[in-house]
Coordinates of C-alpha atoms and ligand atoms in Angstrom, one line a residue:
X1039 CA -21.5 4.0 31.5
X1040 CA -18.6 2.7 29.4
X1041 CA -17.2 5.2 26.8
X1042 CA -18.8 4.1 23.5
X1043 CA -17.1 4.4 20.1
X1044 CA -18.7 4.0 16.7
X1045 CA -16.0 2.9 14.1
X1046 CA -17.4 3.6 10.6
X1047 CA -15.6 1.3 8.1
X1048 CA -14.1 -2.1 8.7
X1049 CA -10.9 -1.9 6.7
X1050 CA -7.4 -2.2 8.3
X1051 CA -7.7 1.4 9.7
X1052 CA -11.0 0.8 11.4
X1053 CA -10.1 -2.7 12.7
X1054 CA -6.9 -1.3 14.1
X1055 CA -8.7 1.5 15.9
X1056 CA -11.3 -1.1 17.2
X1057 CA -8.4 -3.4 18.4
X1058 CA -6.6 -0.6 20.3
X1059 CA -9.8 0.8 21.9
X1060 CA -11.4 -2.5 23.0
X1061 CA -8.1 -3.5 24.7
X1062 CA -8.3 -0.2 26.7
X1063 CA -11.8 -0.8 27.9
X1064 CA -13.9 1.1 25.3
X1065 CA -17.3 -0.1 24.2
X1066 CA -16.7 -0.5 20.4
X1067 CA -19.1 -1.1 17.5
X1068 CA -17.8 -1.4 13.9
X1069 CA -20.2 -0.4 11.1
X1070 CA -19.1 -1.9 7.7
X1071 CA -21.0 -1.1 4.5
X1072 CA -20.0 -4.3 2.8
X1073 CA -20.6 -7.9 3.8
X1074 CA -17.0 -8.7 4.8
X1075 CA -14.3 -7.0 6.9
X1076 CA -10.8 -6.1 5.8
X1077 CA -11.6 -3.5 3.1
X1078 CA -9.2 -3.5 0.2
X1079 CA -7.0 -6.1 2.0
X1080 CA -9.8 -8.7 2.3
X1081 CA -10.0 -11.9 0.3
X1082 CA -13.3 -13.2 -0.9
X1083 CA -14.6 -16.7 -1.6
X1084 CA -15.1 -17.2 -5.3
X1085 CA -18.9 -17.5 -6.0
X1086 CA -19.1 -18.9 -9.5
X1087 CA -17.2 -21.1 -11.9
X1088 CA -14.9 -24.1 -11.2
X1089 CA -13.0 -22.2 -8.4
X1090 CA -16.3 -21.8 -6.4
X1091 CA -18.1 -24.8 -4.9
X1092 CA -18.8 -25.8 -1.3
X1093 CA -15.3 -25.0 -0.1
X1094 CA -14.4 -22.3 -2.6
X1095 CA -11.0 -20.9 -3.5
X1096 CA -10.5 -17.2 -2.7
X1097 CA -10.0 -14.1 -4.9
X1098 CA -8.7 -10.7 -3.9
X1099 CA -8.1 -7.1 -5.1
X1100 CA -4.4 -7.9 -5.3
X1101 CA -1.7 -9.8 -3.5
X1102 CA -0.3 -8.5 -0.1
X1103 CA 3.3 -7.4 0.3
X1104 CA 4.9 -6.6 3.7
X1105 CA 8.2 -4.9 3.2
X1106 CA 10.8 -4.9 6.0
X1107 CA 10.1 -1.3 7.0
X1108 CA 6.6 -2.1 8.2
X1109 CA 6.6 -1.9 12.0
X1110 CA 2.9 -1.3 13.0
X1111 CA 1.3 -4.1 11.1
X1112 CA 3.6 -7.0 12.3
X1113 CA 3.2 -5.8 15.9
X1114 CA -0.6 -5.8 15.6
X1115 CA -0.5 -9.2 13.9
X1116 CA 1.6 -10.6 16.8
X1117 CA -1.4 -9.8 19.1
X1118 CA -4.0 -11.8 17.1
X1119 CA -4.2 -15.5 18.1
X1120 CA -4.3 -18.0 15.3
X1121 CA -6.1 -21.1 16.6
X1122 CA -5.1 -23.7 14.0
X1123 CA -1.4 -23.4 15.0
X1124 CA -1.8 -22.1 18.6
X1125 CA 0.4 -19.1 17.6
X1126 CA -0.5 -15.7 16.2
X1127 CA -1.3 -14.5 12.7
X1128 CA 2.2 -12.9 12.6
X1129 CA 3.5 -16.5 12.2
X1130 CA 1.6 -16.6 8.9
X1131 CA 4.1 -14.1 7.4
X1132 CA 6.6 -15.9 5.3
X1133 CA 9.6 -14.4 3.5
X1134 CA 10.3 -14.3 -0.2
X1135 CA 13.8 -14.8 -1.4
X1136 CA 13.7 -13.7 -5.1
X1137 CA 12.1 -11.3 -7.5
X1138 CA 11.6 -12.1 -11.2
X1139 CA 12.3 -9.1 -13.3
X1140 CA 11.1 -10.0 -16.8
X1141 CA 11.6 -7.8 -19.9
X1142 CA 10.4 -8.1 -23.4
X1143 CA 13.5 -6.7 -25.0
X1144 CA 16.2 -7.6 -22.5
X1145 CA 17.4 -10.6 -20.4
X1146 CA 15.2 -12.0 -17.7
X1147 CA 16.7 -11.4 -14.3
X1148 CA 16.1 -13.0 -10.9
X1149 CA 17.0 -10.5 -8.2
X1150 CA 18.3 -12.2 -5.0
X1151 CA 16.6 -10.6 -2.0
X1152 CA 18.8 -12.1 0.7
X1153 CA 20.8 -9.5 2.7
X1154 CA 24.4 -8.9 1.5
X1155 CA 27.1 -10.9 3.4
X1156 CA 30.4 -10.2 1.6
X1157 CA 31.9 -6.7 0.9
X1158 CA 31.3 -7.4 -2.8
X1159 CA 27.6 -8.1 -2.2
X1160 CA 27.3 -4.9 -0.1
X1161 CA 28.7 -2.7 -2.8
X1162 CA 26.4 -4.4 -5.3
X1163 CA 23.4 -3.8 -3.0
X1164 CA 24.2 -0.1 -2.8
X1165 CA 23.8 0.3 -6.5
X1166 CA 20.3 1.0 -7.8
X1167 CA 18.6 -2.0 -9.4
X1168 CA 19.6 -2.4 -13.0
X1169 CA 22.8 -0.3 -12.4
X1170 CA 24.7 -2.4 -15.0
X1171 CA 22.2 -1.5 -17.7
X1172 CA 22.4 2.3 -17.1
X1173 CA 24.9 4.9 -18.1
X1174 CA 27.3 5.5 -15.1
X1175 CA 26.2 9.2 -14.9
X1176 CA 22.6 8.1 -14.4
X1177 CA 23.7 5.8 -11.6
X1178 CA 25.7 8.5 -9.9
X1179 CA 22.8 11.0 -10.4
X1180 CA 20.3 8.7 -8.8
X1181 CA 22.6 8.1 -5.8
X1182 CA 22.9 11.8 -5.4
X1183 CA 19.2 12.3 -5.5
X1184 CA 18.7 9.6 -2.8
X1185 CA 21.3 11.3 -0.7
X1186 CA 19.5 14.6 -1.2
X1187 CA 16.4 13.0 0.4
X1188 CA 18.3 11.2 3.1
X1189 CA 20.0 14.4 4.2
X1190 CA 17.0 16.7 3.9
X1191 CA 15.3 17.8 7.2
X1192 CA 11.6 17.0 7.8
X1193 CA 10.4 20.5 6.8
X1194 CA 12.3 20.5 3.5
X1195 CA 10.8 17.1 2.7
X1196 CA 7.3 18.3 3.7
X1197 CA 7.4 21.5 1.7
X1198 CA 10.0 21.6 -1.0
X1199 CA 10.1 17.8 -1.8
X1200 CA 6.3 17.3 -1.5
X1201 CA 5.6 20.0 -4.0
X1202 CA 7.5 18.3 -6.9
X1203 CA 6.9 15.0 -8.5
X1204 CA 9.4 12.2 -8.3
X1205 CA 9.6 12.4 -12.1
X1206 CA 10.8 16.0 -12.0
X1207 CA 13.1 15.4 -9.0
X1208 CA 15.0 12.6 -10.8
X1209 CA 15.0 14.7 -14.0
X1210 CA 13.5 11.7 -15.8
X1211 CA 12.9 13.4 -19.1
X1212 CA 16.6 14.4 -19.4
X1213 CA 18.0 11.0 -18.5
X1214 CA 18.6 7.9 -20.6
X1215 CA 15.6 5.9 -21.8
X1216 CA 16.8 2.9 -19.8
X1217 CA 16.8 5.1 -16.6
X1218 CA 13.2 6.2 -17.3
X1219 CA 12.0 2.7 -18.0
X1220 CA 13.8 0.9 -15.2
X1221 CA 14.6 3.2 -12.3
X1222 CA 11.7 5.6 -12.5
X1223 CA 9.1 2.8 -12.6
X1224 CA 10.5 0.1 -10.4
X1225 CA 8.7 1.2 -7.2
X1226 CA 5.4 1.4 -9.0
X1227 CA 5.7 -2.3 -9.6
X1228 CA 5.5 -3.1 -5.9
X1229 CA 3.9 -0.3 -4.2
X1230 CA 1.1 2.1 -5.0
X1231 CA 3.1 4.9 -6.4
X1232 CA 3.0 6.6 -9.8
X1233 CA 6.4 8.0 -10.6
X1234 CA 5.1 10.8 -12.8
X1235 CA 2.6 12.0 -10.2
X1236 CA 3.9 10.8 -6.8
X1237 CA 5.6 13.4 -4.7
X1238 CA 9.4 13.3 -4.5
X1239 CA 8.9 13.2 -0.7
X1240 CA 6.9 10.0 -0.6
X1241 CA 8.6 8.3 -3.5
X1242 CA 12.1 9.2 -2.2
X1243 CA 11.4 8.2 1.4
X1244 CA 9.7 4.9 0.4
X1245 CA 12.4 4.1 -2.2
X1246 CA 15.0 4.5 0.5
X1247 CA 13.1 2.4 3.0
X1248 CA 12.8 -0.4 0.4
X1249 CA 16.6 -0.1 -0.3
X1250 CA 17.5 0.0 3.4
X1251 CA 15.2 -3.0 4.1
X1252 CA 17.3 -5.0 1.7
X1253 CA 20.5 -4.1 3.5
X1254 CA 19.3 -5.1 7.0
X1255 CA 20.8 -8.5 7.7
X1256 CA 18.5 -9.0 10.7
X1257 CA 15.2 -9.1 8.8
X1258 CA 14.0 -10.6 5.5
X1259 CA 13.5 -7.9 2.8
X1260 CA 9.8 -8.7 2.4
X1261 CA 7.1 -10.9 3.7
X1262 CA 3.9 -12.2 2.2
X1263 CA 1.1 -14.3 3.7
X1264 CA 1.0 -18.1 3.7
X1265 CA -2.7 -18.2 2.7
X1266 CA -5.5 -16.0 1.5
X1267 CA -5.5 -12.7 3.6
X1268 CA -8.9 -13.3 5.2
X1269 CA -8.2 -16.9 6.1
X1270 CA -4.9 -16.4 7.7
X1271 CA -5.3 -12.8 9.2
X1272 CA -8.6 -10.9 8.9
X1273 CA -11.1 -13.6 9.9
X1274 CA -9.1 -14.6 13.1
X1275 CA -8.8 -10.9 13.8
X1276 CA -12.5 -10.4 13.7
X1277 CA -13.1 -13.5 15.9
X1278 CA -10.6 -12.3 18.5
X1279 CA -12.0 -8.8 18.7
X1280 CA -15.5 -10.1 18.9
X1281 CA -14.4 -12.3 21.8
X1282 CA -13.1 -9.2 23.5
X1283 CA -16.4 -7.5 23.1
X1284 CA -16.3 -5.6 19.8
X1285 CA -19.8 -5.5 18.1
X1286 CA -19.5 -6.0 14.4
X1287 CA -22.2 -4.9 12.0
X1288 CA -22.2 -5.6 8.2
X1289 CA -24.4 -4.1 5.6
X1290 CA -24.2 -0.9 7.7
X1291 CA -23.4 2.0 5.4
X1292 CA -23.0 5.4 7.1
X1293 CA -24.5 8.3 5.0
X1294 CA -24.0 11.2 7.4
X1295 CA -22.2 12.3 10.5
X1296 CA -24.6 14.8 12.0
X1297 CA -22.9 17.8 13.6
X1298 CA -24.6 19.1 16.7
X1299 CA -26.2 22.6 16.9
X1300 CA -23.1 24.2 18.4
X1301 CA -21.0 22.8 15.6
X1302 CA -18.4 21.3 17.9
X1303 CA -19.5 17.6 18.3
X1304 CA -21.0 14.9 16.2
X1305 CA -24.4 14.1 17.8
X1306 CA -25.3 11.1 15.7
X1307 CA -24.3 9.0 12.7
X1308 CA -26.9 8.0 10.1
X1309 CA -26.2 4.3 9.4
X1310 CA -28.6 2.5 7.1
X1311 CA -31.0 5.5 7.4
X1312 CA -31.2 5.1 11.2
X1313 CA -29.4 7.5 13.7
X1314 CA -26.9 5.8 16.0
X1315 CA -25.4 7.4 19.0
X1316 CA -21.9 7.1 20.5
X1317 CA -19.6 9.2 22.6
X1318 CA -16.9 9.1 19.9
X1319 CA -16.9 8.5 16.1
X1320 CA -13.9 7.1 14.2
X1321 CA -14.3 7.6 10.5
X1322 CA -12.4 4.8 8.7
X1323 CA -13.9 5.0 5.1
X1324 CA -11.7 5.5 2.0
X1325 CA -10.7 9.0 0.9
X1326 CA -13.3 9.1 -2.0
X1327 CA -16.1 8.2 0.4
X1328 CA -15.3 10.5 3.4
X1329 CA -16.5 13.7 1.7
X1330 CA -19.9 12.1 1.1
X1331 CA -20.3 11.1 4.8
X1332 CA -19.1 14.5 6.1
X1333 CA -21.7 17.1 5.7
X1334 CA -20.8 20.6 4.4
X1335 CA -21.3 21.9 7.9
X1336 CA -18.8 19.3 9.3
X1337 CA -16.4 20.2 6.6
X1338 CA -16.6 23.9 7.4
X1339 CA -16.1 23.1 11.1
X1340 CA -12.6 21.8 10.3
X1341 CA -11.0 23.0 7.0
X1342 CA -8.8 19.9 6.9
X1343 CA -11.9 17.8 6.5
X1344 CA -12.9 19.8 3.4
X1345 CA -9.5 19.2 1.8
X1346 CA -9.9 15.4 1.9
X1347 CA -12.0 15.7 -1.3
X1348 CA -8.9 17.1 -3.1
X1349 CA -6.9 13.9 -2.7
X1350 CA -6.3 11.7 -5.7
X1351 CA -7.0 8.1 -6.3
X1352 CA -5.9 5.7 -9.1
X1353 CA -6.8 2.2 -10.2
X1354 CA -4.8 -0.8 -9.0
X1355 CA -6.8 -4.0 -9.2
X1356 CA -6.0 -7.7 -9.6
X1357 CA -7.0 -10.7 -11.6
X1358 CA -6.4 -14.2 -10.4
X1359 CA -5.8 -17.2 -12.6
X1360 CA -6.5 -20.7 -11.3
X1361 CA -4.1 -23.0 -13.1
X1362 CA -4.3 -26.7 -13.9
X1363 CA -0.6 -27.0 -13.2
X1364 CA 1.4 -25.0 -10.6
X1365 CA 3.7 -22.5 -12.1
X1366 CA 6.0 -21.2 -9.3
X1367 CA 8.4 -19.3 -11.6
X1368 CA 10.4 -17.7 -8.7
X1369 CA 10.2 -17.7 -4.9
X1370 CA 8.8 -14.2 -4.8
X1371 CA 7.2 -11.4 -6.8
X1372 CA 7.3 -11.1 -10.6
X1373 CA 7.7 -7.7 -12.2
X1374 CA 6.8 -7.4 -15.9
X1375 CA 8.9 -4.3 -16.7
X1376 CA 7.7 -3.3 -20.1
X1377 CA 4.1 -4.5 -20.0
X1378 CA 1.7 -1.9 -21.2
X1379 CA -0.5 -2.3 -18.1
X1380 CA 2.3 -2.3 -15.6
X1381 CA 1.8 -5.9 -14.5
X1382 CA 3.2 -7.5 -11.4
X1383 CA 2.3 -11.0 -10.1
X1384 CA 3.0 -13.8 -7.7
X1385 CA 2.5 -17.5 -7.8
X1386 CA 0.9 -18.1 -4.5
X1387 CA 0.6 -21.8 -3.9
X1388 CA 4.3 -22.3 -3.2
X1389 CA 3.9 -20.0 -0.1
X1390 CA 0.6 -21.3 1.1
X1391 CA 0.4 -23.6 4.1
X1392 CA -1.6 -26.7 2.9
X1393 CA -2.7 -27.4 6.4
X1394 CA -4.5 -24.1 6.7
X1395 CA -5.7 -23.6 3.1
X1396 CA -5.2 -26.5 0.7
X1397 CA -5.7 -25.3 -2.9
X1398 CA -5.9 -29.0 -4.1
X1399 CA -8.8 -29.7 -1.7
X1400 CA -10.8 -26.6 -2.5
X1401 CA -13.0 -25.5 -5.4
X1402 CA -12.3 -27.8 -8.4
X1403 CA -9.7 -30.4 -7.6
X1404 CA -8.2 -29.7 -11.1
X1405 CA -6.8 -26.4 -9.7
X1406 CA -3.1 -26.9 -8.9
X1407 CA -1.8 -23.3 -8.9
X1408 CA -2.9 -19.7 -8.3
X1409 CA -1.3 -16.9 -10.2
X1410 CA -2.3 -13.5 -8.8
X1411 CA -1.7 -10.5 -11.1
X1412 CA -2.1 -6.8 -10.4
X1413 CA -2.8 -4.3 -13.2
X1414 CA -1.4 -0.9 -12.1
X1415 CA -1.9 1.0 -15.4
X1416 CA -5.5 1.2 -16.5
X1417 CA -5.1 4.1 -18.9
X1418 CA -2.5 2.9 -21.5
X1419 CA -3.8 0.9 -24.4
X1420 CA -2.9 -2.8 -24.4
X1421 CA -0.4 -4.5 -26.7
X1422 CA -3.3 -6.5 -28.4
X1423 CA -6.4 -4.5 -27.7
X1424 CA -6.1 -0.9 -28.7
X1425 CA -7.7 0.5 -25.6
X1426 CA -6.9 0.9 -22.0
X1427 CA -7.9 -1.7 -19.4
X1428 CA -10.6 0.5 -18.0
X1429 CA -12.4 0.4 -21.3
X1430 CA -12.2 -3.4 -21.8
X1431 CA -14.7 -6.0 -20.8
X1432 CA -13.6 -8.5 -18.2
X1433 CA -13.0 -11.1 -20.9
X1434 CA -10.8 -8.7 -22.9
X1435 CA -8.9 -7.8 -19.7
X1436 CA -8.2 -11.5 -19.1
X1437 CA -7.0 -12.1 -22.7
X1438 CA -4.8 -9.1 -22.8
X1439 CA -3.2 -9.8 -19.4
X1440 CA -2.3 -13.3 -20.5
X1441 CA -0.9 -12.0 -23.8
X1442 CA 1.3 -9.4 -21.9
X1443 CA 2.5 -12.1 -19.5
X1444 CA 3.2 -14.4 -22.4
X1445 CA 5.3 -11.8 -24.2
X1446 CA 7.6 -11.8 -21.2
X1447 CA 7.5 -15.4 -20.1
X1448 CA 7.3 -17.3 -23.4
X1449 CA 10.3 -15.8 -25.2
X1450 CA 12.4 -19.0 -25.0
X1451 CA 9.7 -21.6 -24.9
X1452 CA 6.1 -21.6 -23.7
X1453 CA 5.7 -21.4 -19.9
X1454 CA 2.3 -19.8 -19.7
X1455 CA -0.4 -20.9 -22.1
X1456 CA -4.2 -20.6 -22.3
X1457 CA -4.4 -24.3 -21.7
X1458 CA -3.1 -23.8 -18.2
X1459 CA -6.0 -21.5 -17.2
X1460 CA -8.6 -23.5 -15.6
X1461 CA -10.6 -20.6 -14.2
X1462 CA -10.0 -16.9 -13.5
X1463 CA -11.6 -14.1 -11.5
X1464 CA -11.3 -10.3 -11.9
X1465 CA -11.4 -8.2 -8.7
X1466 CA -15.1 -8.2 -7.8
X1467 CA -14.9 -4.5 -7.1
X1468 CA -14.7 -4.0 -10.8
X1469 CA -18.2 -4.0 -12.3
X1470 CA -19.1 -4.2 -16.0
X1471 CA -20.1 -0.7 -17.2
X1472 CA -21.5 0.8 -20.4
X1473 CA -17.9 1.1 -21.6
X1474 CA -15.5 -1.3 -19.9
X1475 CA -15.6 -1.5 -16.1
X1476 CA -16.3 0.7 -13.1
X1477 CA -14.0 0.5 -10.1
X1478 CA -15.7 0.6 -6.6
X1479 CA -12.3 0.5 -4.8
X1480 CA -9.8 2.9 -6.2
X1481 CA -6.6 3.5 -4.3
X1482 CA -5.2 6.7 -2.8
X1483 CA -2.1 8.1 -4.4
X1484 CA 0.2 10.6 -2.8
X1485 CA 0.6 13.1 -5.6
X1486 CA 2.9 16.1 -5.6
X1487 CA 1.6 18.8 -3.3
X1488 CA -1.0 16.5 -1.7
X1489 CA 0.5 16.4 1.8
X1490 CA -1.2 19.7 2.7
X1491 CA -4.6 18.1 1.9
X1492 CA -4.0 15.1 4.1
X1493 CA -5.6 15.5 7.5
X1494 CA -4.4 14.4 10.9
X1495 CA -6.2 11.6 12.7
X1496 CA -7.4 14.2 15.3
X1497 CA -9.9 16.7 13.9
X1498 CA -11.3 20.0 14.9
X1499 CA -14.5 18.3 15.8
X1500 CA -14.3 17.2 19.5
X1501 CA -15.5 13.6 19.1
X1502 CA -14.4 12.8 15.6
X1503 CA -11.2 11.1 14.6
X1504 CA -10.0 9.7 11.2
X1505 CA -8.5 6.2 10.7
X1506 CA -7.7 5.4 7.1
X1507 CA -4.7 5.3 4.7
X1508 CA -5.0 9.0 3.7
X1509 CA -4.4 10.3 7.2
X1510 CA -0.9 11.9 7.8
X1511 CA 1.3 9.2 9.1
X1512 CA 5.0 8.5 9.5
X1513 CA 4.5 5.5 7.1
X1514 CA 3.2 8.0 4.5
X1515 CA 2.4 5.5 1.7
X1516 CA -1.2 4.4 0.9
X1517 CA -0.8 1.0 2.4
X1518 CA -2.0 -1.3 5.1
X1519 CA 0.8 0.0 7.3
X1520 CA -0.4 3.6 7.0
X1521 CA -4.0 2.5 7.7
X1522 CA -2.8 0.7 10.8
X1523 CA -0.8 3.6 12.0
X1524 CA -3.8 5.9 11.4
X1525 CA -6.0 3.6 13.4
X1526 CA -3.5 3.8 16.3
X1527 CA -3.3 7.5 16.1
X1528 CA -7.1 7.7 16.1
X1529 CA -7.3 5.4 19.2
X1530 CA -4.7 7.5 21.0
X1531 CA -6.8 10.7 20.3
X1532 CA -10.0 9.1 21.6
X1533 CA -8.1 7.8 24.7
X1534 CA -6.6 11.2 25.4
X1535 CA -10.0 12.9 25.5
X1536 CA -11.6 10.1 27.6
X1537 CA -11.6 9.4 31.3
X1538 CA -10.0 6.1 30.8
X1539 CA -6.5 5.8 32.2
X1540 CA -4.4 3.5 30.0
X1541 CA -1.1 3.7 28.1
X1542 CA -1.4 5.0 24.6
X1543 CA -0.5 2.6 21.7
X1544 CA 2.9 2.9 20.1
X1545 CA 3.4 4.9 16.9
X1546 CA 6.7 4.2 15.3
X1547 CA 9.0 6.5 13.3
X1548 CA 10.5 5.4 10.0
X1549 CA 14.1 4.6 10.8
X1550 CA 16.9 6.0 8.6
X1551 CA 20.7 5.5 9.2
X1552 CA 21.8 7.7 12.1
X1553 CA 25.0 8.5 10.3
X1554 CA 23.1 11.1 8.3
X1555 CA 21.6 12.9 11.4
X1556 CA 24.3 15.7 11.6
X1557 CA 23.6 16.5 7.9
X1558 CA 19.8 16.6 8.5
X1559 CA 20.4 18.9 11.5
X1560 CA 22.5 21.2 9.4
X1561 CA 19.9 21.2 6.7
X1562 CA 17.2 22.1 9.3
X1563 CA 19.2 25.3 10.1
X1564 CA 19.7 26.1 6.4
X1565 CA 16.0 25.5 5.7
X1566 CA 15.0 27.9 8.5
X1567 CA 17.3 30.5 7.1
X1568 CA 15.7 30.0 3.7
X1569 CA 18.8 28.5 2.2
X1570 CA 19.0 25.7 -0.4
X1571 CA 20.0 22.2 0.4
X1572 CA 23.6 21.4 1.1
X1573 CA 24.3 20.0 -2.3
X1574 CA 28.0 20.5 -2.1
X1575 CA 28.3 18.4 1.0
X1576 CA 26.5 15.6 -0.8
X1577 CA 28.8 15.9 -3.8
X1578 CA 31.8 15.4 -1.6
X1579 CA 30.2 12.1 -0.4
X1580 CA 30.1 10.7 -3.9
X1581 CA 33.1 9.0 -5.4
X1582 CA 33.2 10.8 -8.7
X1583 CA 30.7 13.7 -8.2
X1584 CA 27.4 13.9 -9.9
X1585 CA 27.3 14.4 -13.6
X1586 CA 23.6 15.3 -13.7
X1587 CA 21.8 18.4 -12.6
X1588 CA 23.5 20.0 -9.5
X1589 CA 21.8 19.3 -6.2
X1590 CA 21.1 22.9 -5.5
Ligands
FAD1387 C1 -4.6 -4.1 -5.6 C2 -4.1 -3.5 -4.4 C3 -3.0 -4.1 -3.8 C4 -2.5 -3.6 -2.6 N1 -1.4 -4.2 -2.1 C5 -0.9 -3.7 -0.9 C6 0.2 -4.4 -0.3 O1 0.8 -5.3 -0.9 N2 0.7 -3.9 0.9 C7 0.1 -2.8 1.5 O2 0.5 -2.5 2.6 N3 -1.0 -2.2 1.0 C8 -1.5 -2.7 -0.2 N4 -2.5 -2.0 -0.8 C9 -3.1 -0.9 -0.1 C10 -4.0 -1.2 1.0 O3 -4.8 -2.4 0.7 C11 -4.8 -0.1 1.5 O4 -4.1 1.1 1.5 C12 -5.5 -0.3 2.9 O5 -6.0 -1.6 2.9 C13 -6.5 0.7 3.1 O6 -7.1 0.5 4.4 P1 -8.2 1.5 4.9 O7 -8.8 0.9 6.2 O8 -7.7 2.8 5.0 O9 -9.4 1.5 3.8 P2 -10.2 0.4 3.1 O10 -9.5 -0.8 3.0 O11 -10.8 1.1 1.8 O12 -11.4 0.2 4.1 C14 -12.5 1.1 4.2 C15 -13.7 0.3 4.6 O13 -14.8 1.2 4.7 C16 -16.0 0.6 4.2 N5 -16.9 1.7 3.8 C17 -16.9 2.4 2.7 N6 -18.0 3.3 2.8 C18 -18.6 3.1 3.9 C19 -19.7 3.7 4.6 N7 -20.4 4.7 4.0 N8 -20.1 3.2 5.8 C20 -19.5 2.2 6.4 N9 -18.4 1.6 5.8 C21 -18.0 2.0 4.6 C22 -15.5 -0.2 3.0 O14 -16.4 -1.2 2.6 C23 -14.2 -0.7 3.6 O15 -14.4 -2.0 4.2 C24 -3.1 -2.5 -2.0 C25 -4.3 -2.0 -2.5 C26 -4.8 -2.5 -3.7 C27 -6.0 -1.9 -4.2

């Protein structure tokens, strides 16, 4: 009998596990509670209003961003055929070349994302963003903090740095207001990190990866997709896996993983009130759902399962505007630095391949452009409505988002006006509630001290593995990349315990410049001896020495 695997949850984590397992000869079934695959990464056809219609436009939770340090996702995508072009879905990744950084009270900037070529450009790239707006001592201090992370050994990062927030680590309260506003919040704009709550370990590591990505002359700094995510990636993925034999079930919500009498193995999963039986179970549901599916007995069988419930989530959801005129603005992302709701956006049509997904030929022909906006702060009152986004009606959210964008974009002449909005769709996972909206798809955030609560893919239950973005991974950030790495780790664990002889799938390390390895090694010895970080050595690397808090 082939070795059967039930994958519970059809997001990026579950689909990756299914992909790696079916390629190695396992008999895989994916059970997905919703009606579409792809989880938080999926796009969905618009169902009402002008953007709907026979051949509808798509909406999504938020736009997709693939920074240069992603290794697992591009490799998986290069193994998914894309029939319309005869290539793979990895060919649908296109690079951006600019980022619009719009402020209400300062000059609008367009950051060039191309890698540095001249010595002058290199020196410029090594400076933190907005360096010219910050007091020099803040710039030196941030450089020192980044070097502290870069030269810390793994154990120091996992224990000392994970236990403090990025906000504390960069001494944000004691720095200049410009530092707080610009530096401490810039990563929040593009990735799911909250500078006040995220651990210094995750934020420091990812900040460095984003910075290093910009310096690598061999790769573009970031990619995005050339069409709606499901059209150019997820749907072809499902088709290809189905052809390889994966059985896909939708509307199949798991409510319990039943632990056998001896407490060592799962003996059935309850899906849609019916028991289903498999040799192995890969649980690939979000962090806030996993504790409901894992019984108390299962959670007692492996304490790391009980700790999943302690992980934190936050809201990060999108709203899409369908415009009667295209408004490209810049060839990349847009960051609205002092918007109350931490808005970021992208004008999508300029990147979309008309032959694959022609905006002009879908939904209402009057739609010429698609502006996709993500709201990352749902708790701060708006600048027009005196309440946070989560307490607003969808209509109020739309009006306030447009006002906040307008405050940034229309300072020297109107670029975005109400007249341009032909239709709009708020993330369908947000549902009207008694007060404001409810969110069915919050996003994990790696808060200070949370690493100890994040489980490994392999669990203490013999035939249960985990494959979602909260699993401990090298990629670390709540992202499609982490979910993919988790799916690979889960597949390797299933493979190792099976009779199937096949090579495991690759799990990549994050790469950091080797030049710092001797200092990391030295730090490892110091850490083992209970000694503080080698702050003095770092200070010697800096041109003028830090003027902020000493490193140790
Ligand atoms: C607005 C927004 C923007 C983002 N942008 C980016 C980005 O640009 N780049 C990036 O890398 N990441 C981004 N992310 C993060 C990324 O989308 C997620 O981290 C990743 O998709 C999570 O994948 P997952 O498989 O772990 O979980 P999910 O995507 O949550 O998938 C879990 C699946 O399980 C299903 N499920 C739930 N309960 C059950 C049940 N009981 N039984 C069966 N199935 C169940 C769900 O329906 C879902 O399909 C973004 C997230 C958001 C919200």
